[in-house]
């Protein structure tokens, strides 16, 4: 599902470098990424999602090398093919929760907002415990509720790749387990791979593989 080769990246301002000689995420695999704050975990997800562009290397996502796409193509690719739960949620406050969940359909010409998509949004919201809050705007939701809206938005298009950046961070232990259940259950139903950055060590046994991010610091021997 994801194949990275000889990837290097640094921010224009300098100071931080990432080097990933090789990383593979198999179809249907659940990979957890752990590592200290500032080690580049979010940067890697942004590179895979095509939000950032590497200096060198290849990032193949489901057969497409995202590094060769134009900015507009990468945006479309991301909206239609990847579910991304951002660390800061990235919800739009001018839209109610329901429209936030359905947002990928607004921005991706390839996706059709039909009755099935609408009922998937409702079902996801209900399963994650925010079914009665769909008319509220994000500012009227708790952190944990906003997080669930972000997770529903990442899953509603049934993407083959789900990237999750500390998606359970603001939740109580019971909600964490429930959200991960939902994420895994939907991913499995869609045959999707999951790449999740997490600080929740109690959740790690539920992943197929755990990758410690320290090894990708520039200069480290991988
Ligand atoms: P993590 O998600 O593992 O906490 P990040 O990928 O967010 O780490 O950040 C890795 C490093 O890159 C940090 O040192 C951070 O300060 C730096 N960084 C993140 N975003 C930017 C940016 N837009 N410009 C410059 N440096 C950045
Ligand atoms: Mg981060």
PDB file of C-alpha atoms and ligand atoms in Angstrom:
ATOM      1  CA  UNK A   1       0.000   0.000   0.000  1.00  0.00           C
ATOM      2  CA  UNK A   2       2.849   2.353   0.826  1.00  0.00           C
ATOM      3  CA  UNK A   3       6.401   1.951  -0.355  1.00  0.00           C
ATOM      4  CA  UNK A   4       9.051   4.488   0.493  1.00  0.00           C
ATOM      5  CA  UNK A   5      12.563   4.432  -0.899  1.00  0.00           C
ATOM      6  CA  UNK A   6      15.542   6.690  -0.253  1.00  0.00           C
ATOM      7  CA  UNK A   7      13.399   9.466   1.130  1.00  0.00           C
ATOM      8  CA  UNK A   8      15.048  12.619   2.387  1.00  0.00           C
ATOM      9  CA  UNK A   9      13.353  15.779   3.515  1.00  0.00           C
ATOM     10  CA  UNK A  10      14.217  18.963   5.332  1.00  0.00           C
ATOM     11  CA  UNK A  11      12.204  22.080   6.088  1.00  0.00           C
ATOM     12  CA  UNK A  12      13.287  25.153   4.147  1.00  0.00           C
ATOM     13  CA  UNK A  13      14.170  26.877   7.399  1.00  0.00           C
ATOM     14  CA  UNK A  14      16.607  24.042   8.095  1.00  0.00           C
ATOM     15  CA  UNK A  15      17.247  22.487  11.454  1.00  0.00           C
ATOM     16  CA  UNK A  16      15.363  19.276  10.942  1.00  0.00           C
ATOM     17  CA  UNK A  17      16.129  16.479   8.536  1.00  0.00           C
ATOM     18  CA  UNK A  18      14.369  13.195   7.931  1.00  0.00           C
ATOM     19  CA  UNK A  19      15.842  10.226   6.109  1.00  0.00           C
ATOM     20  CA  UNK A  20      13.878   7.059   5.443  1.00  0.00           C
ATOM     21  CA  UNK A  21      15.932   4.541   3.423  1.00  0.00           C
ATOM     22  CA  UNK A  22      12.981   2.214   3.100  1.00  0.00           C
ATOM     23  CA  UNK A  23       9.550   1.693   4.619  1.00  0.00           C
ATOM     24  CA  UNK A  24       6.786  -0.609   3.448  1.00  0.00           C
ATOM     25  CA  UNK A  25       3.195  -0.803   4.599  1.00  0.00           C
ATOM     26  CA  UNK A  26       1.455  -3.891   3.256  1.00  0.00           C
ATOM     27  CA  UNK A  27      -2.152  -4.086   2.137  1.00  0.00           C
ATOM     28  CA  UNK A  28      -4.338  -4.360   5.211  1.00  0.00           C
ATOM     29  CA  UNK A  29      -1.413  -3.935   7.593  1.00  0.00           C
ATOM     30  CA  UNK A  30      -1.735  -1.967  10.828  1.00  0.00           C
ATOM     31  CA  UNK A  31       1.483  -0.189  11.623  1.00  0.00           C
ATOM     32  CA  UNK A  32       2.027   1.951  14.695  1.00  0.00           C
ATOM     33  CA  UNK A  33       4.711   4.611  14.798  1.00  0.00           C
ATOM     34  CA  UNK A  34       6.126   5.674  18.125  1.00  0.00           C
ATOM     35  CA  UNK A  35       8.867   8.140  18.912  1.00  0.00           C
ATOM     36  CA  UNK A  36       9.604  11.239  20.915  1.00  0.00           C
ATOM     37  CA  UNK A  37       7.959  14.555  20.204  1.00  0.00           C
ATOM     38  CA  UNK A  38       9.808  16.361  17.425  1.00  0.00           C
ATOM     39  CA  UNK A  39      11.217  13.183  15.870  1.00  0.00           C
ATOM     40  CA  UNK A  40       9.379  13.757  12.572  1.00  0.00           C
ATOM     41  CA  UNK A  41       6.327  11.513  12.831  1.00  0.00           C
ATOM     42  CA  UNK A  42       3.880  14.161  11.632  1.00  0.00           C
ATOM     43  CA  UNK A  43       6.334  15.189   8.924  1.00  0.00           C
ATOM     44  CA  UNK A  44       6.385  11.614   7.587  1.00  0.00           C
ATOM     45  CA  UNK A  45       2.577  11.397   7.485  1.00  0.00           C
ATOM     46  CA  UNK A  46       2.476  14.726   5.642  1.00  0.00           C
ATOM     47  CA  UNK A  47       4.984  13.401   3.114  1.00  0.00           C
ATOM     48  CA  UNK A  48       2.968  10.224   2.520  1.00  0.00           C
ATOM     49  CA  UNK A  49      -0.224  12.261   2.170  1.00  0.00           C
ATOM     50  CA  UNK A  50       1.491  14.565  -0.311  1.00  0.00           C
ATOM     51  CA  UNK A  51       1.076  17.646   1.860  1.00  0.00           C
ATOM     52  CA  UNK A  52       4.866  17.991   1.888  1.00  0.00           C
ATOM     53  CA  UNK A  53       7.224  17.096  -0.912  1.00  0.00           C
ATOM     54  CA  UNK A  54      10.486  15.272  -0.254  1.00  0.00           C
ATOM     55  CA  UNK A  55      13.881  16.509  -1.436  1.00  0.00           C
ATOM     56  CA  UNK A  56      14.662  13.079  -2.863  1.00  0.00           C
ATOM     57  CA  UNK A  57      13.106   9.646  -3.019  1.00  0.00           C
ATOM     58  CA  UNK A  58       9.987   7.806  -4.027  1.00  0.00           C
ATOM     59  CA  UNK A  59       6.718   7.532  -2.117  1.00  0.00           C
ATOM     60  CA  UNK A  60       4.406   5.030  -3.737  1.00  0.00           C
ATOM     61  CA  UNK A  61       0.825   4.987  -2.434  1.00  0.00           C
ATOM     62  CA  UNK A  62      -1.352   2.253  -3.908  1.00  0.00           C
ATOM     63  CA  UNK A  63       0.620   2.262  -7.158  1.00  0.00           C
ATOM     64  CA  UNK A  64       0.977   6.036  -7.547  1.00  0.00           C
ATOM     65  CA  UNK A  65       4.255   7.830  -6.873  1.00  0.00           C
ATOM     66  CA  UNK A  66       2.828  10.869  -5.102  1.00  0.00           C
ATOM     67  CA  UNK A  67       6.104  12.766  -5.463  1.00  0.00           C
ATOM     68  CA  UNK A  68       5.519  13.079  -9.220  1.00  0.00           C
ATOM     69  CA  UNK A  69       2.039  14.642  -8.926  1.00  0.00           C
ATOM     70  CA  UNK A  70       1.366  18.358  -9.200  1.00  0.00           C
ATOM     71  CA  UNK A  71       0.025  20.213  -6.161  1.00  0.00           C
ATOM     72  CA  UNK A  72      -3.552  20.035  -7.468  1.00  0.00           C
ATOM     73  CA  UNK A  73      -3.223  16.339  -8.315  1.00  0.00           C
ATOM     74  CA  UNK A  74      -1.835  15.578  -4.870  1.00  0.00           C
ATOM     75  CA  UNK A  75      -4.761  17.377  -3.221  1.00  0.00           C
ATOM     76  CA  UNK A  76      -7.256  15.379  -5.266  1.00  0.00           C
ATOM     77  CA  UNK A  77      -5.379  12.158  -4.660  1.00  0.00           C
ATOM     78  CA  UNK A  78      -5.386  12.774  -0.934  1.00  0.00           C
ATOM     79  CA  UNK A  79      -9.053  13.693  -0.728  1.00  0.00           C
ATOM     80  CA  UNK A  80     -10.216  10.668  -2.674  1.00  0.00           C
ATOM     81  CA  UNK A  81      -7.730   7.966  -1.675  1.00  0.00           C
ATOM     82  CA  UNK A  82      -6.382   8.700   1.788  1.00  0.00           C
ATOM     83  CA  UNK A  83      -8.126   9.137   5.123  1.00  0.00           C
ATOM     84  CA  UNK A  84      -6.107  11.467   7.311  1.00  0.00           C
ATOM     85  CA  UNK A  85      -6.801  12.152  10.969  1.00  0.00           C
ATOM     86  CA  UNK A  86      -4.730  15.240  11.731  1.00  0.00           C
ATOM     87  CA  UNK A  87      -3.102  15.824  15.088  1.00  0.00           C
ATOM     88  CA  UNK A  88      -4.913  19.160  15.398  1.00  0.00           C
ATOM     89  CA  UNK A  89      -8.091  17.751  13.745  1.00  0.00           C
ATOM     90  CA  UNK A  90      -8.175  20.485  11.058  1.00  0.00           C
ATOM     91  CA  UNK A  91     -11.957  20.886  11.228  1.00  0.00           C
ATOM     92  CA  UNK A  92     -13.716  23.834   9.614  1.00  0.00           C
ATOM     93  CA  UNK A  93     -15.634  25.792  12.181  1.00  0.00           C
ATOM     94  CA  UNK A  94     -18.019  27.404   9.705  1.00  0.00           C
ATOM     95  CA  UNK A  95     -19.435  23.970   8.923  1.00  0.00           C
ATOM     96  CA  UNK A  96     -21.480  21.762  11.260  1.00  0.00           C
ATOM     97  CA  UNK A  97     -20.037  18.369  12.210  1.00  0.00           C
ATOM     98  CA  UNK A  98     -22.020  16.544   9.521  1.00  0.00           C
ATOM     99  CA  UNK A  99     -20.595  18.759   6.760  1.00  0.00           C
ATOM    100  CA  UNK A 100     -17.113  18.404   8.196  1.00  0.00           C
ATOM    101  CA  UNK A 101     -17.432  14.637   7.975  1.00  0.00           C
ATOM    102  CA  UNK A 102     -18.669  14.894   4.392  1.00  0.00           C
ATOM    103  CA  UNK A 103     -16.041  17.472   3.444  1.00  0.00           C
ATOM    104  CA  UNK A 104     -13.943  15.127   1.233  1.00  0.00           C
ATOM    105  CA  UNK A 105     -16.958  14.952  -1.095  1.00  0.00           C
ATOM    106  CA  UNK A 106     -16.968  18.735  -1.501  1.00  0.00           C
ATOM    107  CA  UNK A 107     -13.381  18.991  -2.566  1.00  0.00           C
ATOM    108  CA  UNK A 108     -12.925  15.860  -4.626  1.00  0.00           C
ATOM    109  CA  UNK A 109     -14.537  15.830  -8.077  1.00  0.00           C
ATOM    110  CA  UNK A 110     -14.056  12.057  -8.217  1.00  0.00           C
ATOM    111  CA  UNK A 111     -16.249  11.395  -5.183  1.00  0.00           C
ATOM    112  CA  UNK A 112     -20.030  11.400  -5.416  1.00  0.00           C
ATOM    113  CA  UNK A 113     -22.021  12.543  -2.407  1.00  0.00           C
ATOM    114  CA  UNK A 114     -24.877  10.075  -2.637  1.00  0.00           C
ATOM    115  CA  UNK A 115     -27.324   8.580  -0.143  1.00  0.00           C
ATOM    116  CA  UNK A 116     -24.859   5.819   0.701  1.00  0.00           C
ATOM    117  CA  UNK A 117     -22.172   8.348   1.639  1.00  0.00           C
ATOM    118  CA  UNK A 118     -24.635  10.285   3.793  1.00  0.00           C
ATOM    119  CA  UNK A 119     -25.768   7.192   5.626  1.00  0.00           C
ATOM    120  CA  UNK A 120     -22.144   6.094   6.106  1.00  0.00           C
ATOM    121  CA  UNK A 121     -21.459   9.455   7.748  1.00  0.00           C
ATOM    122  CA  UNK A 122     -24.438   8.981  10.084  1.00  0.00           C
ATOM    123  CA  UNK A 123     -23.448   5.409  10.922  1.00  0.00           C
ATOM    124  CA  UNK A 124     -19.842   6.371  11.671  1.00  0.00           C
ATOM    125  CA  UNK A 125     -20.970   9.256  13.872  1.00  0.00           C
ATOM    126  CA  UNK A 126     -23.367   7.013  15.777  1.00  0.00           C
ATOM    127  CA  UNK A 127     -20.748   4.295  16.232  1.00  0.00           C
ATOM    128  CA  UNK A 128     -18.255   6.817  17.584  1.00  0.00           C
ATOM    129  CA  UNK A 129     -20.757   8.359  19.994  1.00  0.00           C
ATOM    130  CA  UNK A 130     -21.445  11.711  18.336  1.00  0.00           C
ATOM    131  CA  UNK A 131     -24.581  10.760  16.402  1.00  0.00           C
ATOM    132  CA  UNK A 132     -26.659  13.336  18.278  1.00  0.00           C
ATOM    133  CA  UNK A 133     -24.167  16.181  17.710  1.00  0.00           C
ATOM    134  CA  UNK A 134     -23.995  16.307  13.939  1.00  0.00           C
ATOM    135  CA  UNK A 135     -25.656  19.726  13.676  1.00  0.00           C
ATOM    136  CA  UNK A 136     -23.162  21.365  16.014  1.00  0.00           C
ATOM    137  CA  UNK A 137     -20.198  23.353  14.861  1.00  0.00           C
ATOM    138  CA  UNK A 138     -16.750  22.223  16.032  1.00  0.00           C
ATOM    139  CA  UNK A 139     -16.406  25.108  18.509  1.00  0.00           C
ATOM    140  CA  UNK A 140     -19.444  23.738  20.355  1.00  0.00           C
ATOM    141  CA  UNK A 141     -17.882  20.296  20.693  1.00  0.00           C
ATOM    142  CA  UNK A 142     -15.376  19.005  23.247  1.00  0.00           C
ATOM    143  CA  UNK A 143     -11.855  18.083  22.128  1.00  0.00           C
ATOM    144  CA  UNK A 144     -12.737  14.419  22.223  1.00  0.00           C
ATOM    145  CA  UNK A 145     -15.873  15.009  20.154  1.00  0.00           C
ATOM    146  CA  UNK A 146     -13.943  17.053  17.599  1.00  0.00           C
ATOM    147  CA  UNK A 147     -11.459  14.227  17.383  1.00  0.00           C
ATOM    148  CA  UNK A 148     -14.244  11.784  16.568  1.00  0.00           C
ATOM    149  CA  UNK A 149     -15.566  14.090  13.836  1.00  0.00           C
ATOM    150  CA  UNK A 150     -12.061  14.065  12.357  1.00  0.00           C
ATOM    151  CA  UNK A 151     -11.945  10.266  12.513  1.00  0.00           C
ATOM    152  CA  UNK A 152     -15.375   9.932  10.870  1.00  0.00           C
ATOM    153  CA  UNK A 153     -14.213  12.271   8.088  1.00  0.00           C
ATOM    154  CA  UNK A 154     -11.139  10.113   7.513  1.00  0.00           C
ATOM    155  CA  UNK A 155     -13.232   6.960   7.206  1.00  0.00           C
ATOM    156  CA  UNK A 156     -16.310   8.140   5.312  1.00  0.00           C
ATOM    157  CA  UNK A 157     -14.783   7.725   1.852  1.00  0.00           C
ATOM    158  CA  UNK A 158     -13.663   4.157   2.678  1.00  0.00           C
ATOM    159  CA  UNK A 159     -10.050   4.900   1.759  1.00  0.00           C
ATOM    160  CA  UNK A 160      -7.490   2.131   1.273  1.00  0.00           C
ATOM    161  CA  UNK A 161      -5.026   4.041   3.409  1.00  0.00           C
ATOM    162  CA  UNK A 162      -5.776   5.622   6.767  1.00  0.00           C
ATOM    163  CA  UNK A 163      -3.137   7.886   8.307  1.00  0.00           C
ATOM    164  CA  UNK A 164      -3.759   8.790  11.888  1.00  0.00           C
ATOM    165  CA  UNK A 165      -1.751  11.298  13.902  1.00  0.00           C
ATOM    166  CA  UNK A 166      -2.305  10.687  17.602  1.00  0.00           C
ATOM    167  CA  UNK A 167      -5.994  10.236  16.900  1.00  0.00           C
ATOM    168  CA  UNK A 168      -6.735   8.925  20.356  1.00  0.00           C
ATOM    169  CA  UNK A 169      -4.724  11.525  22.220  1.00  0.00           C
ATOM    170  CA  UNK A 170      -7.557  13.523  23.753  1.00  0.00           C
ATOM    171  CA  UNK A 171      -9.791  10.635  24.702  1.00  0.00           C
ATOM    172  CA  UNK A 172     -10.369   8.768  27.948  1.00  0.00           C
ATOM    173  CA  UNK A 173      -9.185   5.125  28.016  1.00  0.00           C
ATOM    174  CA  UNK A 174     -12.598   3.686  27.239  1.00  0.00           C
ATOM    175  CA  UNK A 175     -13.156   6.022  24.280  1.00  0.00           C
ATOM    176  CA  UNK A 176      -9.629   5.279  23.035  1.00  0.00           C
ATOM    177  CA  UNK A 177     -10.327   1.583  22.822  1.00  0.00           C
ATOM    178  CA  UNK A 178     -13.698   2.233  21.207  1.00  0.00           C
ATOM    179  CA  UNK A 179     -12.292   4.604  18.581  1.00  0.00           C
ATOM    180  CA  UNK A 180      -9.488   2.206  17.740  1.00  0.00           C
ATOM    181  CA  UNK A 181     -12.067  -0.595  17.417  1.00  0.00           C
ATOM    182  CA  UNK A 182     -13.996   1.583  14.992  1.00  0.00           C
ATOM    183  CA  UNK A 183     -10.888   2.550  13.043  1.00  0.00           C
ATOM    184  CA  UNK A 184      -9.714  -1.061  12.733  1.00  0.00           C
ATOM    185  CA  UNK A 185     -13.171  -2.437  12.008  1.00  0.00           C
ATOM    186  CA  UNK A 186     -13.805   0.044   9.174  1.00  0.00           C
ATOM    187  CA  UNK A 187     -10.304  -0.352   7.827  1.00  0.00           C
ATOM    188  CA  UNK A 188     -10.721  -4.112   7.753  1.00  0.00           C
ATOM    189  CA  UNK A 189     -14.121  -3.848   6.055  1.00  0.00           C
ATOM    190  CA  UNK A 190     -12.584  -1.592   3.383  1.00  0.00           C
ATOM    191  CA  UNK A 191      -9.403  -3.700   3.125  1.00  0.00           C
ATOM    192  CA  UNK A 192      -7.452  -0.632   4.194  1.00  0.00           C
ATOM    193  CA  UNK A 193      -4.000  -0.272   5.713  1.00  0.00           C
ATOM    194  CA  UNK A 194      -3.584   1.845   8.821  1.00  0.00           C
ATOM    195  CA  UNK A 195      -0.526   3.867   9.730  1.00  0.00           C
ATOM    196  CA  UNK A 196      -1.007   5.396  13.137  1.00  0.00           C
ATOM    197  CA  UNK A 197       1.237   7.633  15.176  1.00  0.00           C
ATOM    198  CA  UNK A 198       0.420   7.035  18.796  1.00  0.00           C
ATOM    199  CA  UNK A 199       1.651   7.722  22.289  1.00  0.00           C
ATOM    200  CA  UNK A 200      -0.730   5.213  23.776  1.00  0.00           C
ATOM    201  CA  UNK A 201       1.524   2.319  24.566  1.00  0.00           C
ATOM    202  CA  UNK A 202      -1.361   0.237  25.858  1.00  0.00           C
ATOM    203  CA  UNK A 203      -2.775   0.230  22.317  1.00  0.00           C
ATOM    204  CA  UNK A 204       0.408  -1.072  20.659  1.00  0.00           C
ATOM    205  CA  UNK A 205      -0.319  -4.800  21.057  1.00  0.00           C
ATOM    206  CA  UNK A 206      -3.292  -4.315  18.759  1.00  0.00           C
ATOM    207  CA  UNK A 207      -1.096  -3.354  15.812  1.00  0.00           C
ATOM    208  CA  UNK A 208       0.647  -5.829  13.488  1.00  0.00           C
ATOM    209  CA  UNK A 209       3.935  -3.953  13.772  1.00  0.00           C
ATOM    210  CA  UNK A 210       5.454  -1.095  15.736  1.00  0.00           C
ATOM    211  CA  UNK A 211       8.084   1.185  14.295  1.00  0.00           C
ATOM    212  CA  UNK A 212      10.262   3.282  16.561  1.00  0.00           C
ATOM    213  CA  UNK A 213      10.859   6.585  14.862  1.00  0.00           C
ATOM    214  CA  UNK A 214      14.212   7.324  16.389  1.00  0.00           C
ATOM    215  CA  UNK A 215      15.896   5.340  13.633  1.00  0.00           C
ATOM    216  CA  UNK A 216      14.827   7.844  10.968  1.00  0.00           C
ATOM    217  CA  UNK A 217      16.535  10.862  12.441  1.00  0.00           C
ATOM    218  CA  UNK A 218      18.905  12.299   9.882  1.00  0.00           C
ATOM    219  CA  UNK A 219      22.304  10.867  10.489  1.00  0.00           C
ATOM    220  CA  UNK A 220      21.025   7.793  12.275  1.00  0.00           C
ATOM    221  CA  UNK A 221      21.946   4.444  10.795  1.00  0.00           C
ATOM    222  CA  UNK A 222      18.744   2.720   9.773  1.00  0.00           C
TER     223      UNK A 222
HETATM  224  P1  LIG B   1       6.551  14.851  15.708  1.00  0.00           P
HETATM  225  O1  LIG B   1       5.256  14.708  14.987  1.00  0.00           O
HETATM  226  O2  LIG B   1       7.329  13.563  15.784  1.00  0.00           O
HETATM  227  O3  LIG B   1       6.392  15.470  17.057  1.00  0.00           O
HETATM  228  P2  LIG B   1       7.156  16.808  13.657  1.00  0.00           P
HETATM  229  O4  LIG B   1       7.177  16.023  12.393  1.00  0.00           O
HETATM  230  O5  LIG B   1       5.947  17.619  13.926  1.00  0.00           O
HETATM  231  O6  LIG B   1       7.485  15.834  14.882  1.00  0.00           O
HETATM  232  O7  LIG B   1       8.397  17.769  13.670  1.00  0.00           O
HETATM  233  C1  LIG B   1       9.722  17.314  13.466  1.00  0.00           C
HETATM  234  C2  LIG B   1      10.676  18.484  13.552  1.00  0.00           C
HETATM  235  O8  LIG B   1      10.456  19.382  12.464  1.00  0.00           O
HETATM  236  C3  LIG B   1      10.552  19.318  14.818  1.00  0.00           C
HETATM  237  O9  LIG B   1      11.839  19.673  15.212  1.00  0.00           O
HETATM  238  C4  LIG B   1       9.763  20.517  14.378  1.00  0.00           C
HETATM  239  O10 LIG B   1      10.099  21.639  15.128  1.00  0.00           O
HETATM  240  C5  LIG B   1      10.195  20.693  12.944  1.00  0.00           C
HETATM  241  N1  LIG B   1       9.129  21.283  12.128  1.00  0.00           N
HETATM  242  C6  LIG B   1       7.846  20.861  12.040  1.00  0.00           C
HETATM  243  N2  LIG B   1       7.146  21.613  11.164  1.00  0.00           N
HETATM  244  C7  LIG B   1       8.023  22.532  10.687  1.00  0.00           C
HETATM  245  C8  LIG B   1       7.904  23.601   9.739  1.00  0.00           C
HETATM  246  N3  LIG B   1       6.763  23.873   9.109  1.00  0.00           N
HETATM  247  N4  LIG B   1       9.022  24.344   9.501  1.00  0.00           N
HETATM  248  C9  LIG B   1      10.193  24.080  10.116  1.00  0.00           C
HETATM  249  N5  LIG B   1      10.361  23.078  11.015  1.00  0.00           N
HETATM  250  C10 LIG B   1       9.296  22.323  11.302  1.00  0.00           C
HETATM  251 MG1  LIG B   2       3.337  15.129  15.573  1.00  0.00          MG
END
